[in-house]
């Protein structure tokens, strides 16, 4: 399963880069697309962070 999680993490990173490039290079993106892409990027970042925390738990306390 660890290999699958690593693969997912790499896919998330690639997707976030593609979203970022699309938003920077697109002159036709409307406000709804930009907003949705930003929300998706934030969710993907949170998901990737959660995966990383599960794989390598930190010493942080809540």
Short mmCIF file of C-alpha atoms in Angstrom, two decimals:
data_model
loop_
_atom_site.label_atom_id
_atom_site.label_comp_id
_atom_site.label_asym_id
_atom_site.label_seq_id
_atom_site.Cartn_x
_atom_site.Cartn_y
_atom_site.Cartn_z
CA UNK A 1 0.00 0.00 0.00
CA UNK A 2 2.90 2.34 0.66
CA UNK A 3 3.83 2.20 -3.02
CA UNK A 4 0.27 3.13 -3.99
CA UNK A 5 0.30 6.10 -1.65
CA UNK A 6 3.61 7.26 -3.07
CA UNK A 7 2.18 6.98 -6.58
CA UNK A 8 -0.87 9.00 -5.56
CA UNK A 9 1.37 11.66 -4.00
CA UNK A 10 3.32 11.97 -7.24
CA UNK A 11 0.11 12.19 -9.25
CA UNK A 12 -1.20 14.92 -6.95
CA UNK A 13 2.01 16.89 -7.37
CA UNK A 14 1.81 16.57 -11.18
CA UNK A 15 -1.87 17.57 -11.24
CA UNK A 16 -1.22 20.62 -9.07
CA UNK A 17 1.57 21.69 -11.42
CA UNK A 18 -0.71 21.26 -14.44
CA UNK A 19 -3.47 23.29 -12.77
CA UNK A 20 -1.01 26.04 -11.93
CA UNK A 21 0.36 26.15 -15.49
CA UNK A 22 -3.13 26.15 -16.94
CA UNK A 23 -4.20 29.10 -14.82
CA UNK A 24 -1.03 31.05 -15.61
CA UNK A 25 -1.15 30.41 -19.36
CA UNK A 26 -4.87 30.64 -19.98
CA UNK A 27 -6.33 33.93 -21.11
CA UNK A 28 -9.81 32.49 -21.47
CA UNK A 29 -10.32 31.08 -17.97
CA UNK A 30 -13.36 32.67 -16.40
CA UNK A 31 -13.73 33.51 -12.74
CA UNK A 32 -15.62 30.31 -11.89
CA UNK A 33 -12.88 28.13 -13.40
CA UNK A 34 -10.15 30.07 -11.61
CA UNK A 35 -12.00 29.80 -8.30
CA UNK A 36 -12.74 26.09 -8.74
CA UNK A 37 -9.13 25.41 -9.71
CA UNK A 38 -7.89 27.27 -6.65
CA UNK A 39 -10.22 25.31 -4.38
CA UNK A 40 -9.17 22.03 -6.01
CA UNK A 41 -5.49 22.93 -5.61
CA UNK A 42 -6.01 23.64 -1.92
CA UNK A 43 -7.83 20.34 -1.42
CA UNK A 44 -5.13 18.43 -3.27
CA UNK A 45 -2.45 20.11 -1.16
CA UNK A 46 -4.30 19.16 2.03
CA UNK A 47 -4.72 15.59 0.81
CA UNK A 48 -1.03 15.29 -0.08
CA UNK A 49 -0.09 16.70 3.32
CA UNK A 50 -2.35 14.16 5.06
CA UNK A 51 -0.77 11.31 3.11
CA UNK A 52 2.68 12.56 4.05
CA UNK A 53 1.71 12.85 7.73
CA UNK A 54 0.39 9.28 7.74
CA UNK A 55 3.59 7.98 6.16
CA UNK A 56 5.96 10.01 8.35
CA UNK A 57 4.16 11.19 11.50
CA UNK A 58 5.51 14.35 13.04
CA UNK A 59 5.93 15.11 16.71
CA UNK A 60 3.35 17.86 16.58
CA UNK A 61 0.62 17.91 19.20
CA UNK A 62 -2.91 19.21 18.97
#
